[in-house]
Coordinates of C-alpha atoms in Angstrom, one line a residue:
X7 CA -119.2 52.2 -125.0
X8 CA -117.7 48.8 -125.1
X9 CA -120.2 47.3 -127.8
X10 CA -120.3 50.6 -129.5
X11 CA -116.6 50.4 -130.5
X12 CA -117.3 46.7 -131.0
X13 CA -120.0 46.9 -133.5
X14 CA -117.8 50.0 -135.4
X15 CA -115.5 46.8 -135.4
X16 CA -112.2 47.7 -133.3
X17 CA -110.6 45.6 -131.0
X18 CA -111.2 46.5 -127.2
X19 CA -110.0 45.4 -124.4
X20 CA -111.2 46.2 -121.5
X21 CA -108.4 46.9 -118.3
X22 CA -109.3 47.1 -114.5
X23 CA -107.4 47.5 -110.8
X24 CA -109.5 44.9 -109.5
X25 CA -112.4 43.2 -110.5
X26 CA -115.4 41.7 -108.6
X27 CA -116.5 38.3 -110.5
X28 CA -120.1 38.3 -109.3
X29 CA -120.8 41.7 -109.9
X30 CA -119.0 41.6 -113.6
X31 CA -121.2 38.4 -113.8
X32 CA -124.4 40.4 -112.6
X33 CA -123.3 43.1 -115.1
X34 CA -122.2 41.8 -118.3
X35 CA -125.4 38.9 -117.8
X36 CA -127.2 40.1 -121.0
X37 CA -123.9 40.4 -122.7
X38 CA -122.3 37.0 -123.2
X39 CA -119.7 38.2 -126.0
X40 CA -118.1 40.5 -123.8
X41 CA -114.7 39.2 -122.1
X42 CA -113.2 39.7 -118.6
X43 CA -111.2 42.6 -117.6
X44 CA -107.6 42.5 -117.9
X45 CA -106.8 43.2 -114.3
X46 CA -103.9 45.3 -113.8
X47 CA -103.7 45.7 -110.2
X48 CA -103.8 48.4 -108.0
X49 CA -100.2 50.8 -108.8
X50 CA -97.5 50.3 -106.3
X51 CA -97.3 54.2 -105.7
X52 CA -101.6 53.9 -104.6
X53 CA -100.1 51.7 -102.0
X54 CA -97.5 53.9 -100.6
X55 CA -99.3 56.6 -100.7
X56 CA -102.1 54.9 -98.7
X57 CA -99.1 53.3 -95.9
X58 CA -98.3 56.8 -95.4
X59 CA -101.6 57.6 -94.7
X60 CA -102.3 55.1 -92.2
X61 CA -99.0 56.0 -90.8
X62 CA -99.5 59.5 -90.2
X63 CA -102.8 58.9 -88.5
X64 CA -101.4 56.3 -86.3
X65 CA -98.2 59.1 -85.6
X66 CA -100.3 60.8 -82.3
X67 CA -101.2 57.5 -81.1
X68 CA -97.6 56.5 -80.9
X69 CA -96.2 59.4 -78.7

């Protein structure tokens, strides 16, 4: 998809929640013109939900 949009002349930015640099190097080995994605990080609400799930799982252990 990235290459097709670039070939059509579109400016393309890639975004990711996280990036495994080694995996990215392996995936894009033959495509030298592909830049690394912009890492946005995990949305704060996801961290809140994960924390709530952990607390719910631990709640019966504390009683």
